[in-house]
Amino acid sequence: MALTRTYLVRIICGLVLFFSGCTTHLNNDVDVKNEIMQVASRFATGDKTGLQEIEGGLSDSEVYVFKSREGQRYVLKKGGSWPGRDGKLMELALHKFCSTNGISPKLLYVDDEKNPKIVVMDYIDGKLLARQDFYNEELLDNIVKNLRCLHSMPINPTFKKRTLLSELKASVARVKKKNLALPSKFDGWCKYLFELLSKLESTAMVQCHCDLSSRNILIENRKKVYFIDFQCTLRGNPLFDIAHLLYKLDLNDEEILRKILRKYLGREATTAEIKRIFFYESVAAFIAGQFRLQWLKNTTTAELDKFMSQATISSSHYLEKGDLRKKEFQTLSQRDKIEYVLSFFKDFLRFGKEAGISFNEEVDRD
Ligand SMILES: Nc1ncnc2c1ncn2[C@@H]1O[C@H](COP(=O)(O)OP(=O)(O)OP(=O)(O)O)[C@@H](O)[C@H]1O
Ligand SMILES: [Mg+2]
């Protein structure tokens, strides 16, 4: 009898401890959520106390790290002027999908679901993806698993309009509006590229990340892979994400390319698929080039053509060092600035050739 009473007391104590533990945990969650909300609301009024800025890349978004009272780190990101509201809704939808599926930092706060500007997410204590990570079988598996998961996001009909082609067209139109000097073949390249892309838009289209690079993939504990920065997401061919990633990491290893495609497709890639990757690497180089053209001031079409015809550095020279940030670009000499921007168009032509497309010849033929 005494023994039964002792057991009963132990069970009751255990239950009390268990439930008090749960309550503390629940309170903690609520406390953390409140704290995050307070930090974000203060930030919205311009108060950056306790926030430490992380230097971003090309966009004008702002990224900060802050610590909660419990010492946990979080990331606060304020979107920039681009993309507009539709783009930001698309970005949020993809981040939510990836967060729910554990392939991006957990999304913890959004200031306005209908017009998102500020988000808070978990801080990933890891490192940025590097080229040698592709030679680690487990990491490669995890990168491909993340890609397959990201591409499985159900297509939201309201986002159907924003495709790789529609945004590239819009971006080129913005560049042209600025009346800058452009290479003389620029319009012809665009015409031919748009034609090819529009033919491909009738093929499989998924929600792509569209900006996979070493800066947008985090590795935790040498194996867990997280995608971040969904700002560029658009509908497109899934092979574009793979090509973009390989291009941005300057990974020119056909064996690795075949391995990635084998893991992604679940079978050997066809010659047409390998060529498609080269085509999309060419597209990725063109996107990078046309965006950077607006940084070039005080030049002429004749000067750009002259540099285009000379054998200059390829963009891999910059990409292998993690590419230049806009601030670093400003410190270059005028000659190096031109060489840097044109290097992307040289790679556009080079990858085009690997895909069996001679953009220059097509332009000359017209
Ligand atoms: N959740 C996170 N955990 C850890 N580090 C992060 C996280 N989010 C962002 N970072 C770091 O901040 C950098 C910039 O973040 P992000 O890519 O979201 O912003 P961005 O301004 O769009 O940058 P970019 O223009 O370079 O793409 C990342 O490259 C990464 O180093
Ligand atoms: Mg980024």
mmCIF file of C-alpha atoms and ligand atoms in Angstrom:
data_model
loop_
_atom_site.group_PDB
_atom_site.id
_atom_site.type_symbol
_atom_site.label_atom_id
_atom_site.label_comp_id
_atom_site.label_asym_id
_atom_site.label_seq_id
_atom_site.Cartn_x
_atom_site.Cartn_y
_atom_site.Cartn_z
ATOM 1 C CA MET A 1 0.000 0.000 0.000
ATOM 2 C CA ALA A 2 2.831 2.376 0.992
ATOM 3 C CA LEU A 3 4.605 1.420 -2.199
ATOM 4 C CA THR A 4 1.521 2.224 -4.323
ATOM 5 C CA ARG A 5 1.226 5.605 -2.568
ATOM 6 C CA THR A 6 4.894 6.392 -3.298
ATOM 7 C CA TYR A 7 4.369 5.530 -6.994
ATOM 8 C CA LEU A 8 1.207 7.661 -7.094
ATOM 9 C CA VAL A 9 3.081 10.643 -5.578
ATOM 10 C CA ARG A 10 5.900 10.151 -8.109
ATOM 11 C CA ILE A 11 3.455 10.009 -11.034
ATOM 12 C CA ILE A 12 1.658 13.158 -9.831
ATOM 13 C CA CYS A 13 5.001 14.969 -9.335
ATOM 14 C CA GLY A 14 6.102 13.809 -12.785
ATOM 15 C CA LEU A 15 2.887 15.063 -14.361
ATOM 16 C CA VAL A 16 3.162 18.418 -12.552
ATOM 17 C CA LEU A 17 6.771 18.783 -13.708
ATOM 18 C CA PHE A 18 5.854 17.749 -17.253
ATOM 19 C CA PHE A 19 2.993 20.227 -17.548
ATOM 20 C CA SER A 20 4.913 23.046 -15.860
ATOM 21 C CA GLY A 21 7.719 22.356 -18.363
ATOM 22 C CA CYS A 22 5.230 22.603 -21.226
ATOM 23 C CA THR A 23 3.839 25.852 -19.868
ATOM 24 C CA THR A 24 7.316 27.340 -19.533
ATOM 25 C CA HIS A 25 8.047 26.247 -23.100
ATOM 26 C CA LEU A 26 4.793 27.704 -24.369
ATOM 27 C CA ASN A 27 5.445 30.948 -22.523
ATOM 28 C CA ASN A 28 8.929 31.052 -24.004
ATOM 29 C CA ASP A 29 7.519 30.683 -27.511
ATOM 30 C CA VAL A 30 5.028 33.449 -26.843
ATOM 31 C CA ASP A 31 7.752 35.619 -25.269
ATOM 32 C CA VAL A 32 10.092 35.093 -28.219
ATOM 33 C CA LYS A 33 7.308 35.860 -30.705
ATOM 34 C CA ASN A 34 6.466 39.037 -28.782
ATOM 35 C CA GLU A 35 10.106 40.013 -28.640
ATOM 36 C CA ILE A 36 10.540 39.463 -32.386
ATOM 37 C CA MET A 37 7.411 41.490 -33.068
ATOM 38 C CA GLN A 38 8.675 44.318 -30.868
ATOM 39 C CA VAL A 39 12.074 44.400 -32.623
ATOM 40 C CA ALA A 40 10.410 44.408 -36.074
ATOM 41 C CA SER A 41 7.898 47.109 -35.090
ATOM 42 C CA ARG A 42 10.672 49.263 -33.626
ATOM 43 C CA PHE A 43 12.717 48.716 -36.801
ATOM 44 C CA ALA A 44 9.743 49.871 -38.911
ATOM 45 C CA THR A 45 9.896 53.217 -37.084
ATOM 46 C CA GLY A 46 13.627 53.536 -37.849
ATOM 47 C CA ASP A 47 14.971 52.208 -34.532
ATOM 48 C CA LYS A 48 17.853 49.812 -35.267
ATOM 49 C CA THR A 49 19.009 49.313 -31.664
ATOM 50 C CA GLY A 50 20.551 45.885 -31.174
ATOM 51 C CA LEU A 51 20.513 45.136 -34.907
ATOM 52 C CA GLN A 52 23.784 44.291 -36.606
ATOM 53 C CA GLU A 53 23.794 44.756 -40.385
ATOM 54 C CA ILE A 54 25.029 42.012 -42.736
ATOM 55 C CA GLU A 55 26.485 43.393 -45.913
ATOM 56 C CA GLY A 56 24.226 42.456 -48.825
ATOM 57 C CA GLY A 57 25.018 42.081 -52.490
ATOM 58 C CA LEU A 58 23.455 43.788 -55.463
ATOM 59 C CA SER A 59 19.929 44.474 -54.250
ATOM 60 C CA ASP A 60 18.962 47.373 -52.020
ATOM 61 C CA SER A 61 17.395 45.114 -49.381
ATOM 62 C CA GLU A 62 18.689 45.324 -45.793
ATOM 63 C CA VAL A 63 19.644 42.296 -43.694
ATOM 64 C CA TYR A 64 20.301 42.389 -39.930
ATOM 65 C CA VAL A 65 21.073 39.912 -37.163
ATOM 66 C CA PHE A 66 19.806 40.407 -33.619
ATOM 67 C CA LYS A 67 19.865 38.424 -30.392
ATOM 68 C CA SER A 68 16.819 37.690 -28.249
ATOM 69 C CA ARG A 69 16.991 38.110 -24.446
ATOM 70 C CA GLU A 70 17.666 34.358 -24.310
ATOM 71 C CA GLY A 71 20.688 34.784 -26.587
ATOM 72 C CA GLN A 72 19.100 33.190 -29.666
ATOM 73 C CA ARG A 73 20.037 34.847 -32.986
ATOM 74 C CA TYR A 74 17.489 35.891 -35.629
ATOM 75 C CA VAL A 75 17.674 37.523 -39.042
ATOM 76 C CA LEU A 76 15.521 40.518 -39.973
ATOM 77 C CA LYS A 77 15.264 41.320 -43.675
ATOM 78 C CA LYS A 78 13.695 44.420 -45.183
ATOM 79 C CA GLY A 79 12.915 44.068 -48.882
ATOM 80 C CA GLY A 80 14.219 46.687 -51.303
ATOM 81 C CA SER A 81 12.451 48.654 -54.008
ATOM 82 C CA TRP A 82 12.502 45.659 -56.366
ATOM 83 C CA PRO A 83 10.481 43.485 -57.017
ATOM 84 C CA GLY A 84 7.066 45.151 -56.759
ATOM 85 C CA ARG A 85 4.187 43.881 -54.630
ATOM 86 C CA ASP A 86 3.457 40.825 -56.825
ATOM 87 C CA GLY A 87 7.109 39.823 -56.719
ATOM 88 C CA LYS A 88 7.222 40.240 -52.953
ATOM 89 C CA LEU A 89 4.095 38.099 -52.526
ATOM 90 C CA MET A 90 5.733 35.428 -54.688
ATOM 91 C CA GLU A 91 8.906 35.683 -52.602
ATOM 92 C CA LEU A 92 6.926 35.280 -49.384
ATOM 93 C CA ALA A 93 4.943 32.316 -50.750
ATOM 94 C CA LEU A 94 8.120 30.464 -51.721
ATOM 95 C CA HIS A 95 9.863 31.276 -48.435
ATOM 96 C CA LYS A 96 6.806 29.979 -46.540
ATOM 97 C CA PHE A 97 6.761 26.783 -48.606
ATOM 98 C CA CYS A 98 10.496 26.189 -48.082
ATOM 99 C CA SER A 99 10.258 27.075 -44.369
ATOM 100 C CA THR A 100 7.425 24.562 -43.857
ATOM 101 C CA ASN A 101 9.483 21.925 -45.654
ATOM 102 C CA GLY A 102 12.624 22.654 -43.620
ATOM 103 C CA ILE A 103 14.763 23.735 -46.573
ATOM 104 C CA SER A 104 14.996 27.407 -45.629
ATOM 105 C CA PRO A 105 15.434 29.228 -42.302
ATOM 106 C CA LYS A 106 12.156 29.081 -40.402
ATOM 107 C CA LEU A 107 10.007 32.112 -41.166
ATOM 108 C CA LEU A 108 8.880 33.603 -37.845
ATOM 109 C CA TYR A 109 7.364 36.986 -38.617
ATOM 110 C CA VAL A 110 5.896 38.893 -41.556
ATOM 111 C CA ASP A 111 4.841 42.527 -41.085
ATOM 112 C CA ASP A 112 2.008 42.463 -43.644
ATOM 113 C CA GLU A 113 0.837 39.311 -45.433
ATOM 114 C CA LYS A 114 -0.753 41.373 -48.235
ATOM 115 C CA ASN A 115 2.172 43.732 -48.767
ATOM 116 C CA PRO A 116 5.227 42.172 -47.101
ATOM 117 C CA LYS A 117 8.207 44.406 -46.420
ATOM 118 C CA ILE A 118 9.834 43.040 -43.252
ATOM 119 C CA VAL A 119 10.365 39.382 -42.334
ATOM 120 C CA VAL A 120 12.160 37.715 -39.442
ATOM 121 C CA MET A 121 13.606 34.211 -39.684
ATOM 122 C CA ASP A 122 15.894 31.856 -37.810
ATOM 123 C CA TYR A 123 19.602 32.589 -38.024
ATOM 124 C CA ILE A 124 21.541 29.697 -39.560
ATOM 125 C CA ASP A 125 24.892 29.270 -37.896
ATOM 126 C CA GLY A 126 26.729 27.843 -40.877
ATOM 127 C CA LYS A 127 28.794 28.722 -43.913
ATOM 128 C CA LEU A 128 28.034 29.757 -47.470
ATOM 129 C CA LEU A 129 28.095 27.056 -50.153
ATOM 130 C CA ALA A 130 31.457 26.667 -51.892
ATOM 131 C CA ARG A 131 32.554 24.895 -55.070
ATOM 132 C CA GLN A 132 34.257 22.026 -53.201
ATOM 133 C CA ASP A 133 30.899 21.181 -51.517
ATOM 134 C CA PHE A 134 29.799 19.677 -54.848
ATOM 135 C CA TYR A 135 32.448 16.983 -54.343
ATOM 136 C CA ASN A 136 30.878 15.914 -51.034
ATOM 137 C CA GLU A 137 28.343 13.187 -51.876
ATOM 138 C CA GLU A 138 26.068 13.830 -48.880
ATOM 139 C CA LEU A 139 25.975 17.574 -49.495
ATOM 140 C CA LEU A 140 25.323 17.076 -53.196
ATOM 141 C CA ASP A 141 22.408 14.770 -52.309
ATOM 142 C CA ASN A 142 21.024 17.393 -49.959
ATOM 143 C CA ILE A 143 21.385 20.227 -52.473
ATOM 144 C CA VAL A 144 19.476 18.173 -55.051
ATOM 145 C CA LYS A 145 16.820 17.114 -52.494
ATOM 146 C CA ASN A 146 16.272 20.805 -51.660
ATOM 147 C CA LEU A 147 15.973 21.638 -55.349
ATOM 148 C CA ARG A 148 13.406 18.911 -55.941
ATOM 149 C CA CYS A 149 11.449 20.049 -52.913
ATOM 150 C CA LEU A 150 11.530 23.730 -53.952
ATOM 151 C CA HIS A 151 10.374 22.839 -57.457
ATOM 152 C CA SER A 152 7.435 20.857 -56.051
ATOM 153 C CA MET A 153 5.702 23.993 -54.787
ATOM 154 C CA PRO A 154 2.165 23.990 -56.182
ATOM 155 C CA ILE A 155 1.858 26.723 -58.773
ATOM 156 C CA ASN A 156 -0.241 29.595 -57.577
ATOM 157 C CA PRO A 157 -2.395 30.762 -60.544
ATOM 158 C CA THR A 158 -1.970 34.423 -59.525
ATOM 159 C CA PHE A 159 1.796 34.112 -60.030
ATOM 160 C CA LYS A 160 1.565 32.497 -63.471
ATOM 161 C CA LYS A 161 2.274 35.725 -65.323
ATOM 162 C CA ARG A 162 5.691 36.344 -63.772
ATOM 163 C CA THR A 163 8.017 34.117 -65.752
ATOM 164 C CA LEU A 164 11.741 34.155 -66.448
ATOM 165 C CA LEU A 165 10.996 35.567 -69.904
ATOM 166 C CA SER A 166 8.489 38.231 -68.798
ATOM 167 C CA GLU A 167 10.898 39.548 -66.144
ATOM 168 C CA LEU A 168 13.929 39.452 -68.438
ATOM 169 C CA LYS A 169 11.949 41.477 -70.992
ATOM 170 C CA ALA A 170 10.941 43.966 -68.281
ATOM 171 C CA SER A 171 14.514 44.212 -67.035
ATOM 172 C CA VAL A 172 15.904 44.845 -70.546
ATOM 173 C CA ALA A 173 13.199 47.497 -71.073
ATOM 174 C CA ARG A 174 14.330 49.235 -67.837
ATOM 175 C CA VAL A 175 17.955 49.201 -69.016
ATOM 176 C CA LYS A 176 17.013 50.556 -72.449
ATOM 177 C CA LYS A 177 14.943 53.350 -70.911
ATOM 178 C CA LYS A 178 18.113 54.714 -69.328
ATOM 179 C CA ASN A 179 19.576 55.535 -72.748
ATOM 180 C CA LEU A 180 22.963 54.088 -71.929
ATOM 181 C CA ALA A 181 25.580 52.954 -74.416
ATOM 182 C CA LEU A 182 24.943 49.303 -75.358
ATOM 183 C CA PRO A 183 26.911 46.826 -77.482
ATOM 184 C CA SER A 184 25.652 47.199 -81.076
ATOM 185 C CA LYS A 185 24.440 43.578 -81.160
ATOM 186 C CA PHE A 186 22.475 43.938 -77.909
ATOM 187 C CA ASP A 187 19.014 44.309 -79.512
ATOM 188 C CA GLY A 188 19.675 41.363 -81.825
ATOM 189 C CA TRP A 189 20.839 39.157 -78.936
ATOM 190 C CA CYS A 190 17.674 40.051 -77.009
ATOM 191 C CA LYS A 191 15.401 39.311 -79.957
ATOM 192 C CA TYR A 192 16.907 35.894 -80.549
ATOM 193 C CA LEU A 193 17.143 35.008 -76.856
ATOM 194 C CA PHE A 194 13.505 35.996 -76.231
ATOM 195 C CA GLU A 195 12.412 33.817 -79.175
ATOM 196 C CA LEU A 196 14.259 30.795 -77.795
ATOM 197 C CA LEU A 197 12.957 31.359 -74.272
ATOM 198 C CA SER A 198 9.380 31.751 -75.436
ATOM 199 C CA LYS A 199 9.566 28.392 -77.258
ATOM 200 C CA LEU A 200 10.737 26.796 -73.996
ATOM 201 C CA GLU A 201 7.967 28.350 -71.929
ATOM 202 C CA SER A 202 5.567 25.757 -73.272
ATOM 203 C CA THR A 203 7.690 23.048 -71.576
ATOM 204 C CA ALA A 204 7.577 22.073 -67.890
ATOM 205 C CA MET A 205 7.399 25.178 -65.742
ATOM 206 C CA VAL A 206 7.851 25.274 -62.001
ATOM 207 C CA GLN A 207 8.399 27.957 -59.398
ATOM 208 C CA CYS A 208 12.152 28.512 -59.672
ATOM 209 C CA HIS A 209 14.397 30.230 -57.132
ATOM 210 C CA CYS A 210 16.214 32.003 -60.014
ATOM 211 C CA ASP A 211 19.120 33.282 -57.900
ATOM 212 C CA LEU A 212 20.854 30.187 -56.536
ATOM 213 C CA SER A 213 24.470 31.054 -55.820
ATOM 214 C CA SER A 214 27.020 30.585 -53.063
ATOM 215 C CA ARG A 215 25.607 33.645 -51.244
ATOM 216 C CA ASN A 216 22.073 32.268 -51.195
ATOM 217 C CA ILE A 217 22.782 28.731 -49.932
ATOM 218 C CA LEU A 218 23.802 28.114 -46.334
ATOM 219 C CA ILE A 219 25.338 24.879 -45.021
ATOM 220 C CA GLU A 220 24.888 23.980 -41.355
ATOM 221 C CA ASN A 221 27.005 21.337 -39.609
ATOM 222 C CA ARG A 222 28.623 20.425 -42.921
ATOM 223 C CA LYS A 223 25.484 18.687 -44.163
ATOM 224 C CA LYS A 224 22.160 20.518 -43.748
ATOM 225 C CA VAL A 225 21.404 22.753 -46.734
ATOM 226 C CA TYR A 226 19.246 25.898 -46.513
ATOM 227 C CA PHE A 227 18.110 28.089 -49.403
ATOM 228 C CA ILE A 228 17.637 31.797 -48.696
ATOM 229 C CA ASP A 229 16.768 34.985 -50.566
ATOM 230 C CA PHE A 230 13.687 34.214 -52.662
ATOM 231 C CA GLN A 231 13.467 37.709 -54.076
ATOM 232 C CA CYS A 232 14.106 36.686 -57.700
ATOM 233 C CA THR A 233 11.666 33.753 -57.780
ATOM 234 C CA LEU A 234 9.828 33.311 -61.087
ATOM 235 C CA ARG A 235 8.173 30.568 -63.043
ATOM 236 C CA GLY A 236 10.572 28.802 -65.338
ATOM 237 C CA ASN A 237 12.161 25.556 -66.399
ATOM 238 C CA PRO A 238 13.635 23.692 -63.383
ATOM 239 C CA LEU A 239 16.913 23.223 -65.271
ATOM 240 C CA PHE A 240 17.426 26.988 -65.086
ATOM 241 C CA ASP A 241 18.035 26.790 -61.306
ATOM 242 C CA ILE A 242 20.652 24.058 -61.778
ATOM 243 C CA ALA A 243 22.352 25.949 -64.627
ATOM 244 C CA HIS A 244 22.323 29.219 -62.675
ATOM 245 C CA LEU A 245 23.903 27.558 -59.659
ATOM 246 C CA LEU A 246 26.656 25.915 -61.729
ATOM 247 C CA TYR A 247 27.306 29.150 -63.601
ATOM 248 C CA LYS A 248 27.487 31.281 -60.443
ATOM 249 C CA LEU A 249 29.873 28.801 -58.811
ATOM 250 C CA ASP A 250 31.944 28.634 -61.980
ATOM 251 C CA LEU A 251 31.627 24.868 -61.884
ATOM 252 C CA ASN A 252 32.659 23.602 -65.290
ATOM 253 C CA ASP A 253 32.830 19.918 -64.492
ATOM 254 C CA GLU A 254 30.715 17.778 -66.790
ATOM 255 C CA GLU A 255 30.961 14.783 -64.471
ATOM 256 C CA ILE A 256 29.430 16.817 -61.633
ATOM 257 C CA LEU A 257 26.788 18.201 -63.985
ATOM 258 C CA ARG A 258 25.806 14.670 -65.060
ATOM 259 C CA LYS A 259 25.783 13.529 -61.434
ATOM 260 C CA ILE A 260 23.491 16.381 -60.367
ATOM 261 C CA LEU A 261 21.108 15.695 -63.242
ATOM 262 C CA ARG A 262 21.150 11.949 -62.465
ATOM 263 C CA LYS A 263 20.169 12.675 -58.871
ATOM 264 C CA TYR A 264 17.628 15.301 -59.880
ATOM 265 C CA LEU A 265 15.965 13.382 -62.742
ATOM 266 C CA GLY A 266 16.419 9.876 -61.315
ATOM 267 C CA ARG A 267 18.010 8.735 -64.612
ATOM 268 C CA GLU A 268 20.853 9.626 -66.972
ATOM 269 C CA ALA A 269 20.473 13.044 -68.593
ATOM 270 C CA THR A 270 19.974 13.149 -72.354
ATOM 271 C CA THR A 271 22.272 15.126 -74.670
ATOM 272 C CA ALA A 272 19.412 17.569 -75.185
ATOM 273 C CA GLU A 273 19.177 18.134 -71.417
ATOM 274 C CA ILE A 274 22.916 18.739 -71.127
ATOM 275 C CA LYS A 275 22.646 21.270 -73.965
ATOM 276 C CA ARG A 276 19.659 22.848 -72.245
ATOM 277 C CA ILE A 277 21.836 23.402 -69.159
ATOM 278 C CA PHE A 278 24.425 25.204 -71.312
ATOM 279 C CA PHE A 279 21.666 27.282 -72.850
ATOM 280 C CA TYR A 280 20.419 28.291 -69.403
ATOM 281 C CA GLU A 281 23.987 29.068 -68.278
ATOM 282 C CA SER A 282 24.093 31.395 -71.270
ATOM 283 C CA VAL A 283 20.775 32.939 -70.129
ATOM 284 C CA ALA A 284 22.132 33.351 -66.581
ATOM 285 C CA ALA A 285 25.214 35.155 -67.952
ATOM 286 C CA PHE A 286 23.005 37.404 -70.095
ATOM 287 C CA ILE A 287 20.763 38.287 -67.131
ATOM 288 C CA ALA A 288 23.835 39.214 -65.082
ATOM 289 C CA GLY A 289 25.320 41.235 -67.961
ATOM 290 C CA GLN A 290 22.238 43.257 -68.880
ATOM 291 C CA PHE A 291 21.678 44.155 -65.219
ATOM 292 C CA ARG A 292 25.268 45.399 -64.822
ATOM 293 C CA LEU A 293 25.181 47.460 -68.046
ATOM 294 C CA GLN A 294 23.467 50.232 -66.094
ATOM 295 C CA TRP A 295 26.561 50.601 -63.900
ATOM 296 C CA LEU A 296 28.639 51.636 -66.933
ATOM 297 C CA LYS A 297 28.775 55.370 -67.394
ATOM 298 C CA ASN A 298 30.777 57.537 -69.835
ATOM 299 C CA THR A 299 31.249 54.949 -72.543
ATOM 300 C CA THR A 300 30.126 54.526 -76.149
ATOM 301 C CA THR A 301 28.796 51.700 -78.301
ATOM 302 C CA ALA A 302 32.013 51.841 -80.373
ATOM 303 C CA GLU A 303 34.122 51.405 -77.246
ATOM 304 C CA LEU A 304 31.975 48.490 -76.009
ATOM 305 C CA ASP A 305 32.166 46.811 -79.428
ATOM 306 C CA LYS A 306 35.930 47.237 -79.466
ATOM 307 C CA PHE A 307 36.242 45.516 -76.087
ATOM 308 C CA MET A 308 33.767 42.802 -77.136
ATOM 309 C CA SER A 309 35.939 41.911 -80.116
ATOM 310 C CA GLN A 310 39.079 41.644 -77.986
ATOM 311 C CA ALA A 311 39.861 38.511 -76.029
ATOM 312 C CA THR A 312 39.136 39.709 -72.503
ATOM 313 C CA ILE A 313 38.569 37.988 -69.210
ATOM 314 C CA SER A 314 35.560 35.688 -68.828
ATOM 315 C CA SER A 315 33.091 36.292 -65.987
ATOM 316 C CA SER A 316 34.309 33.101 -64.298
ATOM 317 C CA HIS A 317 37.396 35.131 -63.351
ATOM 318 C CA TYR A 318 35.124 37.219 -61.099
ATOM 319 C CA LEU A 319 32.647 34.494 -60.185
ATOM 320 C CA GLU A 320 35.310 32.156 -58.829
ATOM 321 C CA LYS A 321 36.153 34.881 -56.312
ATOM 322 C CA GLY A 322 32.482 35.190 -55.349
ATOM 323 C CA ASP A 323 31.737 38.020 -57.842
ATOM 324 C CA LEU A 324 32.057 41.764 -57.218
ATOM 325 C CA ARG A 325 29.664 43.709 -55.063
ATOM 326 C CA LYS A 326 28.485 47.047 -56.463
ATOM 327 C CA LYS A 327 30.747 48.873 -53.987
ATOM 328 C CA GLU A 328 33.796 46.900 -55.197
ATOM 329 C CA PHE A 329 32.846 47.637 -58.806
ATOM 330 C CA GLN A 330 32.937 51.397 -58.100
ATOM 331 C CA THR A 331 36.617 51.131 -57.139
ATOM 332 C CA LEU A 332 37.675 49.663 -60.545
ATOM 333 C CA SER A 333 39.299 51.680 -63.343
ATOM 334 C CA GLN A 334 37.023 52.524 -66.307
ATOM 335 C CA ARG A 335 38.741 49.874 -68.429
ATOM 336 C CA ASP A 336 38.249 47.188 -65.753
ATOM 337 C CA LYS A 337 34.617 48.231 -65.309
ATOM 338 C CA ILE A 338 33.976 47.706 -69.026
ATOM 339 C CA GLU A 339 35.868 44.410 -69.056
ATOM 340 C CA TYR A 340 33.916 43.223 -66.022
ATOM 341 C CA VAL A 341 30.477 43.987 -67.487
ATOM 342 C CA LEU A 342 31.333 42.642 -70.938
ATOM 343 C CA SER A 343 32.748 39.439 -69.471
ATOM 344 C CA PHE A 344 29.148 38.361 -68.802
ATOM 345 C CA PHE A 345 28.222 38.840 -72.461
ATOM 346 C CA LYS A 346 31.304 36.895 -73.511
ATOM 347 C CA ASP A 347 30.080 34.007 -71.379
ATOM 348 C CA PHE A 348 26.591 34.428 -72.780
ATOM 349 C CA LEU A 349 28.081 33.825 -76.236
ATOM 350 C CA ARG A 350 30.448 31.075 -75.053
ATOM 351 C CA PHE A 351 27.742 29.014 -73.293
ATOM 352 C CA GLY A 352 25.425 29.659 -76.245
ATOM 353 C CA LYS A 353 28.004 28.002 -78.504
ATOM 354 C CA GLU A 354 28.222 25.021 -76.125
ATOM 355 C CA ALA A 355 24.460 24.720 -76.463
ATOM 356 C CA GLY A 356 24.807 24.827 -80.251
ATOM 357 C CA ILE A 357 23.573 28.419 -80.645
ATOM 358 C CA SER A 358 25.594 31.136 -82.399
ATOM 359 C CA PHE A 359 23.926 34.321 -81.212
ATOM 360 C CA ASN A 360 26.249 36.598 -83.197
ATOM 361 C CA GLU A 361 25.700 34.721 -86.446
ATOM 362 C CA GLU A 362 21.943 34.827 -85.901
ATOM 363 C CA VAL A 363 22.125 38.603 -85.402
ATOM 364 C CA ASP A 364 24.301 39.087 -88.496
ATOM 365 C CA ARG A 365 21.919 36.949 -90.560
ATOM 366 C CA ASP A 366 18.919 39.193 -89.678
HETATM 367 N N1 LIG B 1 18.773 33.225 -42.069
HETATM 368 C C1 LIG B 1 20.048 33.513 -42.220
HETATM 369 N N2 LIG B 1 20.997 32.943 -41.424
HETATM 370 C C2 LIG B 1 22.300 33.259 -41.575
HETATM 371 N N3 LIG B 1 22.772 34.143 -42.476
HETATM 372 C C3 LIG B 1 21.877 34.743 -43.286
HETATM 373 C C4 LIG B 1 20.479 34.471 -43.207
HETATM 374 N N4 LIG B 1 19.858 35.231 -44.120
HETATM 375 C C5 LIG B 1 20.806 35.934 -44.756
HETATM 376 N N5 LIG B 1 22.027 35.645 -44.269
HETATM 377 C C6 LIG B 1 23.323 36.225 -44.714
HETATM 378 O O1 LIG B 1 23.075 37.518 -45.246
HETATM 379 C C7 LIG B 1 23.456 37.584 -46.625
HETATM 380 C C8 LIG B 1 22.483 38.461 -47.378
HETATM 381 O O2 LIG B 1 21.185 37.903 -47.265
HETATM 382 P P1 LIG B 1 20.179 37.838 -48.500
HETATM 383 O O3 LIG B 1 20.803 37.062 -49.573
HETATM 384 O O4 LIG B 1 18.867 37.381 -48.001
HETATM 385 O O5 LIG B 1 20.088 39.389 -48.846
HETATM 386 P P2 LIG B 1 20.293 40.211 -50.176
HETATM 387 O O6 LIG B 1 20.399 41.626 -49.781
HETATM 388 O O7 LIG B 1 19.215 39.860 -51.093
HETATM 389 O O8 LIG B 1 21.671 39.757 -50.691
HETATM 390 P P3 LIG B 1 22.166 39.597 -52.178
HETATM 391 O O9 LIG B 1 21.811 40.829 -52.917
HETATM 392 O O10 LIG B 1 23.624 39.349 -51.972
HETATM 393 O O11 LIG B 1 21.485 38.390 -52.748
HETATM 394 C C9 LIG B 1 23.491 36.138 -47.104
HETATM 395 O O12 LIG B 1 24.376 35.964 -48.171
HETATM 396 C C10 LIG B 1 23.948 35.412 -45.846
HETATM 397 O O13 LIG B 1 25.348 35.513 -45.727
HETATM 398 MG MG MG B 2 21.298 37.006 -51.413
#
